[in-house]
Short mmCIF file of C-alpha atoms in Angstrom, two decimals:
data_model
loop_
_atom_site.label_atom_id
_atom_site.label_comp_id
_atom_site.label_asym_id
_atom_site.label_seq_id
_atom_site.Cartn_x
_atom_site.Cartn_y
_atom_site.Cartn_z
CA MET A 10 26.55 -1.24 -8.27
CA VAL A 11 26.63 -3.18 -5.22
CA LYS A 12 28.46 -6.32 -4.64
CA LEU A 13 28.32 -8.27 -1.62
CA ASN A 14 30.76 -11.14 -1.10
CA ARG A 15 30.23 -11.52 2.68
CA ILE A 16 26.75 -10.89 4.55
CA TYR A 17 28.02 -10.27 7.91
CA THR A 18 30.72 -7.57 8.61
CA ARG A 19 30.54 -7.52 12.54
CA THR A 20 31.03 -3.74 12.13
CA GLY A 21 27.57 -3.40 13.81
CA ASP A 22 27.93 -5.54 16.72
CA ALA A 23 28.47 -2.53 19.20
CA GLY A 24 25.07 -0.83 18.07
CA THR A 25 26.24 1.45 15.39
CA THR A 26 25.94 1.37 11.59
CA GLY A 27 27.67 2.95 8.54
CA LEU A 28 25.86 5.69 6.36
CA VAL A 29 26.86 6.26 2.68
CA ASP A 30 29.38 8.90 3.51
CA GLY A 31 31.36 6.46 5.62
CA SER A 32 30.19 8.03 9.27
CA ARG A 33 28.66 5.90 11.74
CA VAL A 34 25.63 6.36 13.77
CA SER A 35 23.75 4.46 16.45
CA LYS A 36 21.20 1.86 15.10
CA ALA A 37 18.87 3.72 17.43
CA ASP A 38 19.31 7.17 15.47
CA PRO A 39 16.04 8.46 13.72
CA ARG A 40 17.64 8.20 10.38
CA MET A 41 18.23 4.43 11.17
CA ALA A 42 14.38 4.23 12.43
CA ALA A 43 13.26 5.83 9.12
CA ILE A 44 15.38 3.36 6.97
CA GLY A 45 13.88 0.45 8.80
CA ASP A 46 10.36 1.75 8.39
CA VAL A 47 10.99 2.24 4.47
CA ASP A 48 12.52 -1.32 4.46
CA GLU A 49 9.47 -2.74 6.32
CA ALA A 50 7.22 -0.92 3.83
CA ASN A 51 8.88 -2.37 0.76
CA SER A 52 8.72 -5.85 2.31
CA ALA A 53 4.80 -5.21 2.92
CA ILE A 54 4.52 -4.33 -0.55
CA GLY A 55 6.18 -7.35 -1.53
CA VAL A 56 3.70 -9.49 0.36
CA ALA A 57 0.99 -7.38 -1.43
CA ILE A 58 2.49 -8.26 -4.96
CA ALA A 59 2.63 -12.03 -3.65
CA ALA A 60 -1.22 -11.87 -2.95
CA LEU A 61 -1.87 -9.80 -6.20
CA GLY A 62 -0.02 -12.17 -8.71
CA GLU A 63 0.10 -10.62 -12.38
CA ARG A 64 -2.87 -8.37 -11.49
CA PRO A 65 -2.59 -4.92 -11.85
CA PRO A 66 -1.01 -2.74 -10.07
CA THR A 67 1.69 -5.47 -9.79
CA ALA A 68 3.89 -3.89 -12.35
CA ALA A 69 3.73 -0.26 -10.82
CA LEU A 70 4.54 -1.90 -7.48
CA LEU A 71 7.64 -3.33 -8.77
CA THR A 72 8.86 0.16 -10.02
CA ILE A 73 7.99 1.52 -6.31
CA GLN A 74 9.83 -1.23 -4.82
CA ASN A 75 13.06 -0.05 -6.66
CA ASP A 76 12.12 3.48 -5.63
CA LEU A 77 12.03 2.59 -2.14
CA PHE A 78 15.66 1.23 -2.15
CA ASP A 79 16.62 4.66 -3.95
CA LEU A 80 14.58 6.28 -0.86
CA GLY A 81 16.71 4.19 1.62
CA ALA A 82 19.80 5.22 -0.05
CA ASP A 83 18.66 8.75 0.05
CA ILE A 84 18.07 8.69 3.74
CA ALA A 85 21.24 6.72 4.54
CA THR A 86 23.30 9.73 2.94
CA PRO A 87 23.66 12.76 5.01
CA ALA A 88 23.06 16.25 3.21
CA GLY A 89 25.63 17.83 1.37
CA ILE A 90 27.05 14.69 -0.39
CA ASP A 91 27.83 15.69 -4.07
CA GLY A 92 26.38 13.09 -6.62
CA ALA A 93 24.14 11.24 -3.92
CA LEU A 94 21.41 8.96 -5.04
CA ARG A 95 18.22 11.06 -4.11
CA ILE A 96 14.52 11.01 -4.68
CA VAL A 97 13.86 13.48 -7.38
CA PRO A 98 10.53 15.34 -7.86
CA ALA A 99 9.90 13.50 -11.25
CA GLN A 100 9.32 10.38 -8.94
CA VAL A 101 6.72 12.11 -6.89
CA ALA A 102 5.01 13.54 -10.10
CA ARG A 103 4.90 9.84 -11.59
CA LEU A 104 3.05 8.72 -8.38
CA GLU A 105 0.72 11.66 -8.77
CA ALA A 106 -0.09 10.93 -12.40
CA GLU A 107 -0.63 7.12 -11.69
CA ILE A 108 -2.85 8.19 -8.85
CA ASP A 109 -4.90 10.46 -11.04
CA ALA A 110 -5.10 7.64 -13.69
CA MET A 111 -6.16 5.08 -11.20
CA ASN A 112 -8.70 7.24 -9.49
CA ALA A 113 -10.29 8.51 -12.88
CA ASP A 114 -12.61 5.62 -13.05
CA LEU A 115 -13.55 5.34 -9.27
CA ALA A 116 -16.68 6.38 -7.89
CA PRO A 117 -16.31 9.11 -5.27
CA LEU A 118 -16.07 8.03 -1.51
CA THR A 119 -19.12 8.36 0.59
CA SER A 120 -17.55 7.06 3.60
CA PHE A 121 -14.25 6.07 5.11
CA ILE A 122 -13.05 2.65 4.01
CA LEU A 123 -11.86 -0.07 6.42
CA PRO A 124 -8.88 -1.90 5.72
CA GLY A 125 -9.66 -5.12 3.96
CA GLY A 126 -11.69 -6.68 0.92
CA ASP A 127 -9.55 -8.65 -1.42
CA ALA A 128 -6.49 -10.22 0.03
CA GLY A 129 -4.46 -8.10 -2.38
CA ALA A 130 -6.13 -4.93 -1.37
CA ALA A 131 -5.86 -5.71 2.35
CA SER A 132 -2.20 -6.34 1.72
CA LEU A 133 -1.89 -2.98 0.04
CA HIS A 134 -3.88 -1.38 3.12
CA LEU A 135 -1.15 -2.76 5.59
CA ALA A 136 1.61 -1.57 3.17
CA ARG A 137 -0.22 1.91 3.25
CA ALA A 138 -0.16 1.82 7.15
CA ILE A 139 3.48 1.09 7.13
CA VAL A 140 4.38 3.76 4.65
CA ARG A 141 2.61 6.41 6.81
CA ARG A 142 4.75 5.31 9.80
CA ALA A 143 8.03 5.48 7.51
CA GLU A 144 6.77 9.04 6.84
CA ARG A 145 6.46 9.82 10.53
CA SER A 146 9.73 8.38 11.05
CA ALA A 147 11.28 10.36 8.17
CA VAL A 148 10.02 13.81 9.62
CA ALA A 149 12.44 13.29 12.43
CA VAL A 150 15.57 13.01 10.16
CA ASP A 151 17.52 16.11 9.99
CA GLY A 152 18.44 17.46 6.72
CA LEU A 153 16.19 15.04 4.82
CA ASN A 154 15.90 15.66 0.99
CA PRO A 155 12.30 17.20 0.64
CA PRO A 156 11.19 15.07 -2.47
CA ALA A 157 12.04 11.98 -0.28
CA LEU A 158 9.21 13.00 2.32
CA ALA A 159 6.88 14.27 -0.65
CA TYR A 160 7.39 10.64 -2.29
CA LEU A 161 6.35 8.84 1.20
CA ASN A 162 3.31 11.27 1.54
CA ARG A 163 2.31 10.44 -2.15
CA LEU A 164 2.98 6.88 -1.77
CA SER A 165 0.39 6.37 1.04
CA ASP A 166 -2.25 8.14 -1.28
CA TRP A 167 -1.10 5.92 -4.17
CA LEU A 168 -1.59 2.72 -2.09
CA PHE A 169 -5.00 3.91 -0.91
CA VAL A 170 -6.11 4.48 -4.52
CA ALA A 171 -4.73 1.20 -5.58
CA THR A 172 -6.66 -0.68 -2.70
CA ARG A 173 -9.96 0.88 -4.42
CA VAL A 174 -9.02 -0.44 -7.80
CA VAL A 175 -8.09 -3.93 -6.72
CA ASN A 176 -11.22 -4.16 -4.62
CA GLY A 177 -13.29 -4.04 -7.99
CA ALA A 178 -12.85 -0.47 -8.62
CA GLY A 179 -14.33 0.26 -5.23
CA ALA A 180 -17.24 -2.16 -5.15
CA GLY A 181 -15.48 -4.49 -2.68
CA ASP A 182 -14.70 -1.67 -0.40
CA ILE A 183 -15.90 -2.19 3.14
CA LEU A 184 -17.26 1.08 4.43
CA TRP A 185 -17.11 2.42 7.77
CA ARG A 186 -20.59 2.77 9.50
CA PRO A 187 -19.85 5.18 12.23
CA GLY A 188 -21.49 3.83 15.42
CA ALA A 189 -22.73 0.73 13.99
CA SER A 190 -21.70 -1.54 16.84
CA ARG A 191 -23.61 0.50 19.79
#
């Protein structure tokens, strides 16, 4: 378990940070960009939870937040470290099963959806966009655990479907009307 007695260490003052294996990298390293984007996505999900309150899919989002900490640890651990905490295929499969369950009662899409609607859904749309950025950042990390990348890819889909559920099973979706402002 993690035990933090002091929050500041001064070890990053020169622009480097430590990885799980004890090595140090620049804070501008692609690995650190991916970790930062995952952290931002997790924070955005926290904002969505605050907007949703006790409504679904809050419980599932709390599990996802925990997964995102696992994902950050995975990215912070270079390849080849025995016993490392890694995202596993079962976590990706769980997201897929949840997507299928949420999507089962939704009408098929007839248009792209504009980010918005209910405040909780709008927050989930923002989290989805941040997860997409985290995925783009993660692609740049050498030796990334393949299920970690799959998890991010699936999570953006999960968040999209969740926005439709929160928007009254799609009834509150704001549909894109191509060229409507011409």
